[in-house]
XYZ file of C-alpha atoms in Angstrom:
690
model
C 119.713 38.775 132.824
C 120.935 42.320 132.282
C 123.088 43.829 135.011
C 121.609 46.844 136.839
C 123.058 50.272 136.052
C 125.291 51.410 138.892
C 127.186 54.635 139.640
C 130.487 52.831 139.029
C 129.194 51.508 135.702
C 128.170 55.012 134.603
C 131.611 56.363 135.460
C 133.316 53.529 133.549
C 131.116 54.157 130.517
C 132.023 57.836 130.284
C 135.703 57.160 130.978
C 135.894 54.533 128.226
C 133.979 56.739 125.796
C 136.254 59.724 126.452
C 139.377 57.571 125.959
C 138.080 56.302 122.604
C 137.331 59.849 121.468
C 140.868 60.962 122.336
C 142.339 58.100 120.282
C 140.070 58.846 117.326
C 141.127 62.491 117.505
C 144.748 61.441 116.936
C 143.705 59.765 113.685
C 141.519 62.657 112.595
C 138.379 60.478 112.382
C 135.869 63.317 112.742
C 132.879 61.206 111.651
C 133.390 58.593 114.370
C 134.098 61.303 116.948
C 130.827 63.058 116.109
C 128.922 59.776 116.345
C 130.346 58.994 119.778
C 129.764 62.577 120.929
C 126.101 62.309 119.917
C 125.785 59.015 121.827
C 127.461 60.584 124.853
C 125.144 63.627 124.807
C 122.044 61.471 124.374
C 122.952 59.230 127.309
C 123.849 62.236 129.476
C 120.495 63.843 128.661
C 118.705 60.656 129.718
C 120.655 60.581 132.983
C 119.969 64.239 133.692
C 116.289 63.696 133.146
C 116.501 61.011 135.817
C 118.365 63.353 138.142
C 121.789 61.699 137.716
C 125.073 63.265 136.577
C 127.933 61.632 134.618
C 129.541 60.518 137.886
C 126.457 58.525 138.806
C 125.515 60.908 141.565
C 122.060 62.331 142.160
C 121.439 65.914 141.091
C 118.044 66.449 142.637
C 119.316 68.207 145.761
C 118.977 71.971 145.468
C 122.060 73.979 146.551
C 121.620 76.053 149.691
C 121.921 79.432 147.954
C 119.407 78.410 145.292
C 116.964 77.129 147.893
C 117.217 80.476 149.715
C 116.625 82.355 146.450
C 113.547 80.260 145.636
C 112.053 81.137 149.020
C 112.469 84.838 148.194
C 110.701 84.726 144.810
C 107.866 87.221 144.666
C 104.360 85.838 144.995
C 101.416 86.856 142.825
C 100.048 89.262 145.438
C 103.417 90.954 145.828
C 103.836 91.246 142.049
C 100.388 92.815 141.688
C 101.240 95.293 144.453
C 104.466 96.334 142.710
C 102.633 96.739 139.390
C 100.039 98.943 141.065
C 102.882 101.026 142.453
C 104.362 101.419 138.958
C 101.009 102.551 137.582
C 100.759 105.102 140.396
C 104.213 106.438 139.510
C 103.195 106.764 135.873
C 100.058 108.656 136.890
C 102.179 110.949 139.046
C 104.317 111.772 136.021
C 101.210 112.943 134.150
C 100.788 115.657 136.774
C 104.361 116.939 136.348
C 105.559 119.469 133.755
C 106.479 117.992 130.393
C 110.200 117.317 130.411
C 110.542 116.769 126.693
C 111.239 120.450 126.081
C 114.362 120.291 128.231
C 117.580 120.512 126.188
C 118.704 117.015 125.322
C 122.226 116.162 126.429
C 124.634 115.843 123.533
C 126.051 112.438 124.331
C 128.177 112.573 121.190
C 130.064 115.662 122.316
C 132.957 113.843 123.997
C 136.104 115.092 122.219
C 138.122 112.344 120.614
C 141.309 111.341 122.448
C 141.022 114.199 124.977
C 138.607 112.420 127.340
C 139.718 111.478 130.836
C 136.580 110.239 132.583
C 134.274 109.683 129.593
C 131.470 111.834 131.026
C 133.029 115.305 130.909
C 130.089 116.540 128.826
C 127.824 115.997 131.863
C 130.098 117.826 134.301
C 127.939 120.952 134.648
C 124.674 119.166 135.437
C 123.385 119.479 138.982
C 121.883 116.589 140.901
C 118.419 118.046 140.245
C 119.198 118.300 136.513
C 120.126 114.621 136.431
C 116.905 113.506 138.121
C 114.789 115.575 135.748
C 116.611 114.391 132.642
C 116.049 110.779 133.685
C 112.378 111.689 134.115
C 111.928 109.772 137.355
C 108.863 110.597 139.478
C 110.827 111.232 142.680
C 114.429 111.909 143.566
C 115.120 108.230 144.069
C 115.909 105.335 141.786
C 112.838 103.302 140.917
C 112.467 99.972 142.731
C 115.324 100.915 145.095
C 115.291 100.674 148.872
C 114.707 103.953 150.678
C 116.970 103.087 153.617
C 120.063 100.970 154.172
C 122.105 99.401 156.931
C 125.480 101.226 156.994
C 127.167 98.206 158.585
C 125.828 95.800 155.916
C 125.104 93.145 158.536
C 121.392 92.555 157.848
C 119.713 90.997 154.802
C 117.044 93.483 153.629
C 115.110 90.690 151.866
C 114.361 88.767 155.050
C 111.432 89.590 157.390
C 113.925 90.590 160.083
C 115.833 92.816 157.668
C 112.683 94.499 156.385
C 111.583 95.279 159.941
C 115.060 96.562 160.843
C 115.072 99.057 157.956
C 111.600 100.278 158.869
C 112.120 100.717 162.594
C 115.808 100.963 163.498
C 117.096 104.539 163.970
C 120.565 103.428 162.763
C 119.194 102.896 159.237
C 120.355 105.594 156.809
C 118.808 107.032 153.648
C 119.918 105.219 150.498
C 120.596 107.670 147.686
C 122.903 107.541 144.670
C 125.692 110.082 144.712
C 126.105 112.678 141.950
C 128.757 110.724 140.038
C 126.679 107.535 140.145
C 123.641 109.311 138.715
C 125.813 110.846 135.977
C 126.974 107.386 134.998
C 123.447 105.976 135.066
C 122.251 108.751 132.727
C 125.112 107.882 130.353
C 124.365 104.147 130.617
C 120.674 104.693 129.836
C 121.561 106.587 126.657
C 123.918 103.782 125.606
C 121.226 101.206 126.397
C 118.707 102.893 124.109
C 121.325 102.946 121.352
C 122.462 99.375 121.998
C 126.019 100.526 122.668
C 128.274 98.554 125.042
C 130.028 100.353 127.907
C 133.325 99.696 129.665
C 132.755 100.927 133.225
C 136.218 101.218 134.780
C 135.495 103.212 137.928
C 138.039 102.642 140.653
C 137.227 100.399 143.613
C 135.227 102.412 146.127
C 133.471 104.621 143.552
C 130.386 102.393 143.408
C 130.118 100.527 140.097
C 127.660 97.973 141.487
C 124.965 100.543 142.293
C 125.280 101.973 138.784
C 124.866 98.549 137.177
C 121.875 97.597 139.316
C 120.393 101.070 138.804
C 120.521 100.534 135.036
C 118.651 97.226 135.364
C 115.951 98.868 137.504
C 115.533 101.854 135.180
C 115.303 99.601 132.136
C 112.294 97.834 133.673
C 110.635 101.182 134.429
C 111.371 102.544 130.939
C 109.569 99.517 129.476
C 106.502 100.218 131.633
C 106.595 103.923 130.763
C 106.722 103.290 127.014
C 103.989 100.640 127.229
C 101.751 103.180 128.993
C 102.599 106.421 127.175
C 104.227 105.394 123.896
C 107.494 107.133 124.767
C 110.356 106.993 127.234
C 110.527 109.398 130.202
C 112.648 112.525 130.641
C 114.849 113.756 127.840
C 114.620 110.350 126.174
C 110.983 110.990 125.277
C 112.147 112.869 122.185
C 114.590 110.146 121.101
C 114.221 108.452 117.751
C 112.976 105.258 119.396
C 111.552 102.774 116.909
C 109.562 101.068 119.623
C 109.649 99.826 123.162
C 112.462 97.882 124.761
C 112.138 94.123 124.702
C 110.670 92.522 127.785
C 113.862 90.622 128.552
C 115.597 89.577 131.792
C 119.011 90.765 132.941
C 122.104 88.719 133.698
C 125.061 89.495 135.951
C 128.243 87.416 135.665
C 130.864 87.512 138.399
C 133.647 85.305 139.825
C 132.408 82.549 142.162
C 134.092 84.330 145.089
C 131.905 87.390 144.484
C 128.499 85.668 144.347
C 127.652 86.262 147.990
C 128.756 89.888 147.803
C 126.743 90.559 144.648
C 123.694 88.919 146.208
C 124.069 91.105 149.278
C 124.470 94.235 147.133
C 121.380 93.457 145.054
C 119.390 92.894 148.250
C 120.795 96.111 149.663
C 119.709 98.211 146.683
C 116.501 96.655 145.334
C 113.313 96.330 147.350
C 112.108 92.756 147.922
C 109.454 91.739 145.444
C 110.499 94.193 142.743
C 112.825 91.660 141.095
C 113.421 87.945 141.358
C 117.070 86.962 141.747
C 118.208 83.444 140.850
C 121.792 82.150 141.195
C 123.294 80.140 138.322
C 126.348 78.249 139.542
C 128.519 75.143 139.176
C 128.807 73.268 135.866
C 126.480 72.448 132.997
C 126.132 68.798 133.986
C 124.922 69.663 137.506
C 121.990 71.696 136.157
C 119.690 69.194 134.397
C 116.539 70.912 133.135
C 117.457 74.026 135.148
C 115.681 76.355 132.730
C 112.451 74.369 132.937
C 112.502 73.465 136.628
C 114.070 76.554 138.212
C 113.972 79.538 135.872
C 110.261 79.169 135.167
C 109.437 79.127 138.875
C 109.655 82.913 138.753
C 106.249 84.509 138.215
C 107.810 87.906 137.537
C 107.680 89.463 134.111
C 110.975 88.802 132.282
C 112.176 92.411 132.708
C 112.039 91.928 136.482
C 114.164 88.817 136.620
C 117.901 88.812 137.300
C 120.149 85.821 136.742
C 123.321 85.949 138.864
C 125.755 83.596 137.145
C 129.200 82.547 138.246
C 132.026 82.770 135.757
C 132.492 79.005 136.170
C 128.892 78.322 135.153
C 129.199 80.584 132.114
C 132.408 78.928 130.881
C 130.861 75.501 131.436
C 127.841 76.408 129.292
C 130.142 77.824 126.632
C 131.908 74.454 126.452
C 128.590 72.953 125.355
C 127.375 75.770 123.103
C 130.615 76.606 121.259
C 133.518 74.780 119.673
C 136.207 74.294 122.299
C 139.804 75.260 121.593
C 138.676 77.414 118.672
C 138.934 81.096 119.433
C 138.353 84.236 117.455
C 136.434 87.526 117.466
C 133.168 85.546 117.403
C 133.090 82.114 119.078
C 132.195 79.318 116.603
C 128.961 77.526 117.464
C 129.054 73.837 118.298
C 127.692 71.375 115.749
C 124.752 70.571 118.046
C 124.048 74.273 118.754
C 120.365 74.103 117.798
C 119.631 71.235 120.173
C 121.836 72.406 123.041
C 121.561 76.200 123.219
C 118.235 76.199 125.087
C 119.795 74.108 127.841
C 122.412 76.836 128.401
C 122.506 80.502 129.291
C 122.866 81.254 125.573
C 119.330 80.103 124.839
C 117.915 83.276 126.414
C 117.890 86.827 125.068
C 119.127 89.198 127.773
C 118.120 92.838 128.089
C 121.209 93.931 130.036
C 124.336 91.872 130.568
C 126.675 92.957 133.391
C 130.152 91.380 133.207
C 132.108 91.847 136.418
C 135.922 91.529 136.382
C 135.721 91.747 132.594
C 139.515 91.856 132.218
C 139.496 88.077 132.783
C 138.300 87.719 129.173
C 141.001 89.886 127.636
C 142.626 86.990 125.716
C 141.315 84.489 123.183
C 140.491 81.585 125.476
C 137.502 79.803 127.010
C 136.653 82.863 129.122
C 136.642 85.051 126.026
C 134.384 82.646 124.129
C 131.991 82.503 127.069
C 131.691 86.256 127.597
C 131.675 87.187 123.904
C 128.950 84.615 123.271
C 126.888 86.137 126.077
C 127.336 89.601 124.631
C 125.974 88.314 121.313
C 122.897 87.098 123.217
C 122.423 90.435 125.004
C 120.834 93.669 123.819
C 123.231 95.793 125.891
C 126.462 94.902 127.710
C 128.248 96.694 130.548
C 131.739 95.414 131.321
C 132.978 96.220 134.829
C 136.678 96.339 135.644
C 138.970 98.483 137.734
C 142.152 96.952 136.266
C 142.037 97.082 132.459
C 145.840 97.125 132.283
C 146.925 93.728 133.523
C 149.723 93.096 135.879
C 151.840 90.098 135.028
C 155.474 91.060 135.570
C 156.648 89.231 132.447
C 154.812 91.763 130.269
C 157.579 94.317 130.730
C 160.702 92.163 130.742
C 161.314 88.557 131.572
C 161.272 88.251 135.325
C 164.447 86.197 135.385
C 166.495 88.761 133.482
C 165.068 91.676 135.436
C 165.880 90.175 138.810
C 169.327 89.145 137.663
C 169.864 92.720 136.532
C 168.900 94.049 139.946
C 171.120 91.692 141.871
C 174.122 91.697 139.505
C 173.945 94.927 137.593
C 171.715 95.692 134.627
C 173.182 95.895 131.144
C 172.538 99.035 129.159
C 170.918 97.079 126.337
C 168.198 95.792 128.669
C 167.496 99.308 129.895
C 167.208 100.581 126.343
C 164.908 97.692 125.432
C 162.654 98.483 128.373
C 162.395 102.139 127.344
C 161.696 101.181 123.739
C 158.932 98.865 124.940
C 157.318 101.622 126.986
C 157.525 104.094 124.086
C 155.633 101.697 121.813
C 153.053 100.919 124.519
C 152.362 104.608 125.119
C 151.930 105.205 121.393
C 149.346 102.467 121.063
C 147.568 103.488 124.245
C 146.739 106.760 122.501
C 145.301 104.852 119.543
C 143.229 102.671 121.874
C 141.895 105.707 123.719
C 140.736 107.197 120.455
C 138.843 104.034 119.515
C 137.250 103.694 122.952
C 135.866 107.249 122.903
C 132.208 107.252 123.890
C 132.293 103.735 125.342
C 134.333 104.185 128.533
C 133.570 105.655 131.955
C 136.451 105.916 134.411
C 136.428 107.850 137.688
C 138.704 107.520 140.683
C 138.071 108.371 144.306
C 140.007 111.567 143.607
C 137.609 112.669 140.840
C 135.391 115.657 141.614
C 131.697 116.352 141.214
C 129.999 119.363 139.617
C 130.838 121.486 142.664
C 134.519 120.552 142.676
C 134.297 118.267 145.712
C 135.809 114.742 145.683
C 133.157 112.235 144.685
C 134.186 109.835 147.438
C 132.619 112.071 150.072
C 135.244 110.755 152.457
C 137.983 112.378 154.434
C 141.289 111.693 152.600
C 143.273 108.721 153.860
C 146.906 109.110 154.876
C 149.795 106.902 153.755
C 152.705 106.076 156.014
C 155.768 104.458 154.462
C 157.833 102.815 157.174
C 161.258 102.020 155.749
C 162.924 99.374 157.870
C 166.544 98.305 158.042
C 166.952 94.547 157.968
C 169.171 92.914 160.539
C 172.631 92.108 159.185
C 172.017 88.372 159.382
C 168.897 88.844 157.237
C 170.879 90.758 154.598
C 173.550 88.055 154.595
C 170.956 85.303 154.180
C 169.208 87.239 151.422
C 172.469 87.659 149.544
C 173.217 83.925 149.748
C 169.672 83.026 148.622
C 169.854 85.512 145.766
C 173.098 84.043 144.442
C 171.828 80.465 144.653
C 168.470 81.247 143.071
C 169.993 83.322 140.301
C 172.202 80.358 139.388
C 169.596 77.610 139.729
C 166.301 79.275 138.871
C 167.126 82.675 137.448
C 165.873 84.348 140.621
C 162.214 83.737 139.785
C 161.245 83.048 143.396
C 163.642 85.465 145.032
C 161.082 87.861 146.449
C 158.847 85.184 147.881
C 161.753 83.380 149.499
C 163.566 86.238 151.116
C 161.391 89.284 151.591
C 158.315 88.089 153.401
C 160.164 86.404 156.283
C 161.777 89.675 157.369
C 162.038 89.688 161.151
C 162.184 93.501 161.171
C 158.928 93.800 159.191
C 157.077 91.298 161.368
C 158.224 93.005 164.570
C 157.096 96.389 163.248
C 153.751 94.980 162.124
C 153.022 93.495 165.548
C 153.896 96.750 167.321
C 151.711 98.776 164.929
C 148.742 96.521 165.639
C 149.256 96.540 169.405
C 149.506 100.330 169.371
C 146.275 100.937 167.428
C 144.285 98.214 169.176
C 145.114 99.677 172.596
C 143.228 102.934 171.936
C 141.011 104.316 169.157
C 141.953 107.308 167.029
C 145.654 107.378 167.926
C 148.359 109.257 166.029
C 149.894 107.223 163.202
C 153.381 105.791 163.577
C 156.680 106.312 161.779
C 159.995 104.455 161.717
C 162.325 105.284 164.559
C 165.868 106.600 164.090
C 167.392 103.113 163.836
C 164.823 101.944 161.283
C 163.967 98.816 163.269
C 161.120 100.109 165.409
C 158.182 102.529 165.285
C 157.146 105.600 167.235
C 154.261 108.158 167.131
C 154.514 110.683 164.321
C 153.952 114.211 165.717
C 153.126 115.491 162.217
C 149.620 114.023 162.583
C 146.819 114.616 165.075
C 144.723 112.086 166.913
C 141.219 111.368 165.622
C 137.866 111.642 167.454
C 136.779 108.443 169.178
C 133.411 107.023 168.028
C 131.115 104.260 169.236
C 132.599 101.908 166.643
C 136.033 100.518 167.528
C 139.006 100.890 165.210
C 139.710 97.796 163.151
C 142.668 96.711 161.071
C 143.041 94.844 157.783
C 146.475 93.345 157.176
C 147.223 92.504 153.573
C 149.739 89.708 153.116
C 150.935 89.522 149.525
C 152.212 85.970 149.970
C 149.724 83.571 151.624
C 152.596 81.164 152.314
C 153.889 83.611 154.914
C 150.582 83.771 156.816
C 151.579 80.987 159.171
C 154.522 83.058 160.387
C 152.328 86.154 160.726
C 149.743 84.203 162.719
C 152.443 82.857 165.037
C 153.673 86.406 165.675
C 150.129 87.589 166.414
C 149.612 84.751 168.879
C 152.914 85.588 170.549
C 151.783 89.195 171.039
C 148.259 88.206 172.129
C 146.580 89.760 169.062
C 143.168 88.310 168.184
C 142.733 87.913 164.425
C 140.695 86.358 161.644
C 142.125 85.082 158.364
C 140.595 85.195 154.895
C 142.476 83.896 151.861
C 141.905 82.262 148.495
C 141.697 78.803 150.082
C 138.972 79.769 152.552
C 135.819 77.777 151.587
C 133.048 79.878 150.121
C 130.586 78.849 152.838
C 132.935 80.233 155.511
C 133.867 83.578 153.957
C 130.706 85.466 154.797
C 130.818 84.129 158.339
C 134.373 85.409 158.813
C 133.502 88.845 157.449
C 130.391 89.103 159.626
C 132.404 88.067 162.686
C 134.945 90.782 161.887
C 132.191 93.338 161.351
C 130.459 92.500 164.604
C 133.601 92.334 166.759
C 133.620 94.761 169.673
C 136.717 96.073 171.427
C 137.273 92.705 173.102
C 136.850 90.676 169.892
C 139.014 89.925 166.847
C 139.525 93.355 165.262
C 142.321 92.266 162.897
C 141.629 90.610 159.536
C 144.479 89.029 157.566
C 143.556 89.282 153.900
C 145.463 87.509 151.116
C 144.677 85.968 147.761
C 141.056 87.162 147.791
C 140.195 89.023 144.603
C 143.635 90.629 144.312
C 147.052 89.778 142.934
C 150.455 90.144 144.576
C 150.481 93.881 143.860
C 152.701 93.805 140.804
C 150.713 96.854 139.791
C 149.775 100.268 141.116
C 146.206 99.501 140.003
C 145.896 96.553 142.388
C 147.407 98.735 145.076
C 144.576 101.224 144.477
C 142.030 98.397 144.478
C 143.215 97.157 147.837
C 142.963 100.596 149.431
C 139.541 101.052 147.856
C 138.200 97.991 149.657
C 138.236 99.888 152.951
C 138.455 103.561 151.946
C 134.958 103.692 150.486
C 131.375 104.456 151.420
C 129.996 104.008 154.050
C 133.368 104.562 155.730
C 133.089 106.808 158.788
C 136.623 106.978 160.145
C 139.996 108.260 159.106
C 141.889 105.571 157.205
C 145.612 105.080 157.768
C 147.576 103.052 155.218
C 150.891 101.608 156.381
C 153.523 100.285 153.998
C 156.311 98.238 155.523
C 159.316 98.495 153.207
C 162.481 96.509 153.811
C 165.386 98.603 152.559
C 168.046 97.065 150.270
C 165.683 94.387 148.935
C 163.928 93.801 145.576
C 161.164 96.248 146.610
C 162.650 98.682 144.105
C 162.174 96.130 141.333
C 158.516 95.631 142.226
C 158.067 99.375 142.346
C 159.392 99.692 138.779
C 156.911 97.103 137.529
C 154.117 98.813 139.432
C 155.045 102.188 137.951
C 155.106 100.872 134.382
C 151.700 99.222 134.729
C 150.280 102.328 136.330
C 151.773 104.492 133.592
C 150.111 102.337 130.904
C 146.771 102.660 132.643
C 147.111 106.406 133.175
C 148.036 106.792 129.505
C 144.862 104.941 128.534
C 142.580 107.066 130.702
C 144.540 110.255 130.026
C 145.111 111.131 133.661
C 148.065 112.518 135.520
C 150.228 109.749 136.910
C 149.775 109.602 140.687
C 151.439 106.402 141.724
C 152.599 105.090 145.051
C 156.249 105.446 145.901
C 156.749 101.863 146.955
C 155.324 98.434 146.283
C 153.498 96.918 149.203
C 154.595 93.937 151.223
C 152.078 94.348 154.041
C 149.305 96.925 154.418
C 147.510 97.695 157.646
C 144.356 99.780 157.432
C 142.650 101.183 160.498
C 138.976 101.344 159.615
C 135.454 100.883 161.012
C 132.890 98.162 160.986
C 132.172 97.722 157.279
C 134.641 95.763 155.163
C 134.388 94.855 151.486
């Protein structure tokens, strides 16, 4: 009698099969490997059809986020209502003056090499000009919410959230800013041409709204062409060979950003206008996903959005493409024809949005996954605020650099570093030339058509507090430096010595106590001895509002958080902690608790290892500041930098400057870099945190 199939038996089968394939690979027996691979795939397909994965576990349970998304799919009545609304908008356009006679923007006019933001040719357009050139029926993005919650604490796609936006006086008008509309106009032109775009706007400028705005406008442009035989606005006179394809859109982001992207899509798009489905985990956990889940949406393809995690994309790529074979175009797997429709690559996508696109900058599995998705997409927008990456070994070997700092740098190393930078700057100019017409890059310091900063925020202030270490700390640091330089080349010097500075921790605790005691206080400066802090008379106090001041503390080294937490407890400071090890299902809860905290609650958030590196780069420094100094910020932001004098901070600053210089050379801007690298940042800010 045959033995029943058990979970343990399934696991043993796959383990044995994989071991045999590894052995056959050593002997180069491709024919046998392919035969076993086909057997493996066939058996896995049978299991998946039965709702079982390769570990023998059931796969029928629907993840919580997917179950929530399925509940929010638009019903037939809601879809018909939205379509009637679109037809009404199209009829309204018939009653407006013909916009085709407006001068068409010369999108090819960007001078080669001389560009800085990529959209200089649109600089003189007013907000009204931009709306008219897009040809939209009202001064609002189609399918977008009219109002928004400035604290980002409600979900606008829930019945409670919908009612809140309609009735609560705290709800604010949701409108794109001038620079966002400029970018959307540029993106629409690129979409109609099929050109990809590298959107490198700094954190806080609002890349997400621009990307979602493009998806919404694409759906409306399809409806407009289907009704009138042309696109709206200045694009009505384009040499269009036909309508856009009725294709869905896909957004790819890191797993840690899925909740935030979901919240942003809900914040911008009205419920019912688009269906949003999450695509997460690995290929083997999604049996028949495209038949059982994707087809549950009754929306037309152009009004569907797939929100995929980077992990899910790479997992699908491992099935669709040859693994460990990289190149400009990823090679298709031998069973491509039979497997592609079970992956994300079996769909044709209208717009593909790739968040944190710099993760695919090298030939590896991430590159294969993203490049393959671009090949399956009619238009791709790559989002990144850090195109120049930040690994310290890029400039000089970390070991040699640290040894040079602690024991005196040889002239030859200095000359080599300068020669390296000279070559980098030369090639940055070449890269800029080749990227002309495909890049948009604005910072929070960029200005609009009236000369005002596009951030719309009051400038933040930076306060560098240079502290003198206690003598015993300097002695210990010197001993550690000598030992590490001998044993490990100094590679862990900074992590071992710098973050445990007693002087820095004391100063941090006093800064927090000072600002938590009262709202809007003067910022602090180092006292005469360099071991304490005192009010800085060069700055005024700020008006007190209904929202209490809050503080984000950035800890570059998560290993030091335990010490920081102990200090906070000692001083009676309530805090929350969010780091790279915080489970995904807890992150949103921590952020919401921080947002909702009143003056008696935890108004300090320790942030480390969440979407940012250890600040080897001025670009990551800018990113970190941009996470709080951004819309809808309402208060003055103070940025504190605690710098321990006579430590390797100078070394980190040099690396930061070089990376920043490379980036500024690429975007052609004036170098405006921070004076010091950051060990700990404290930001006094209001309720909303990103």
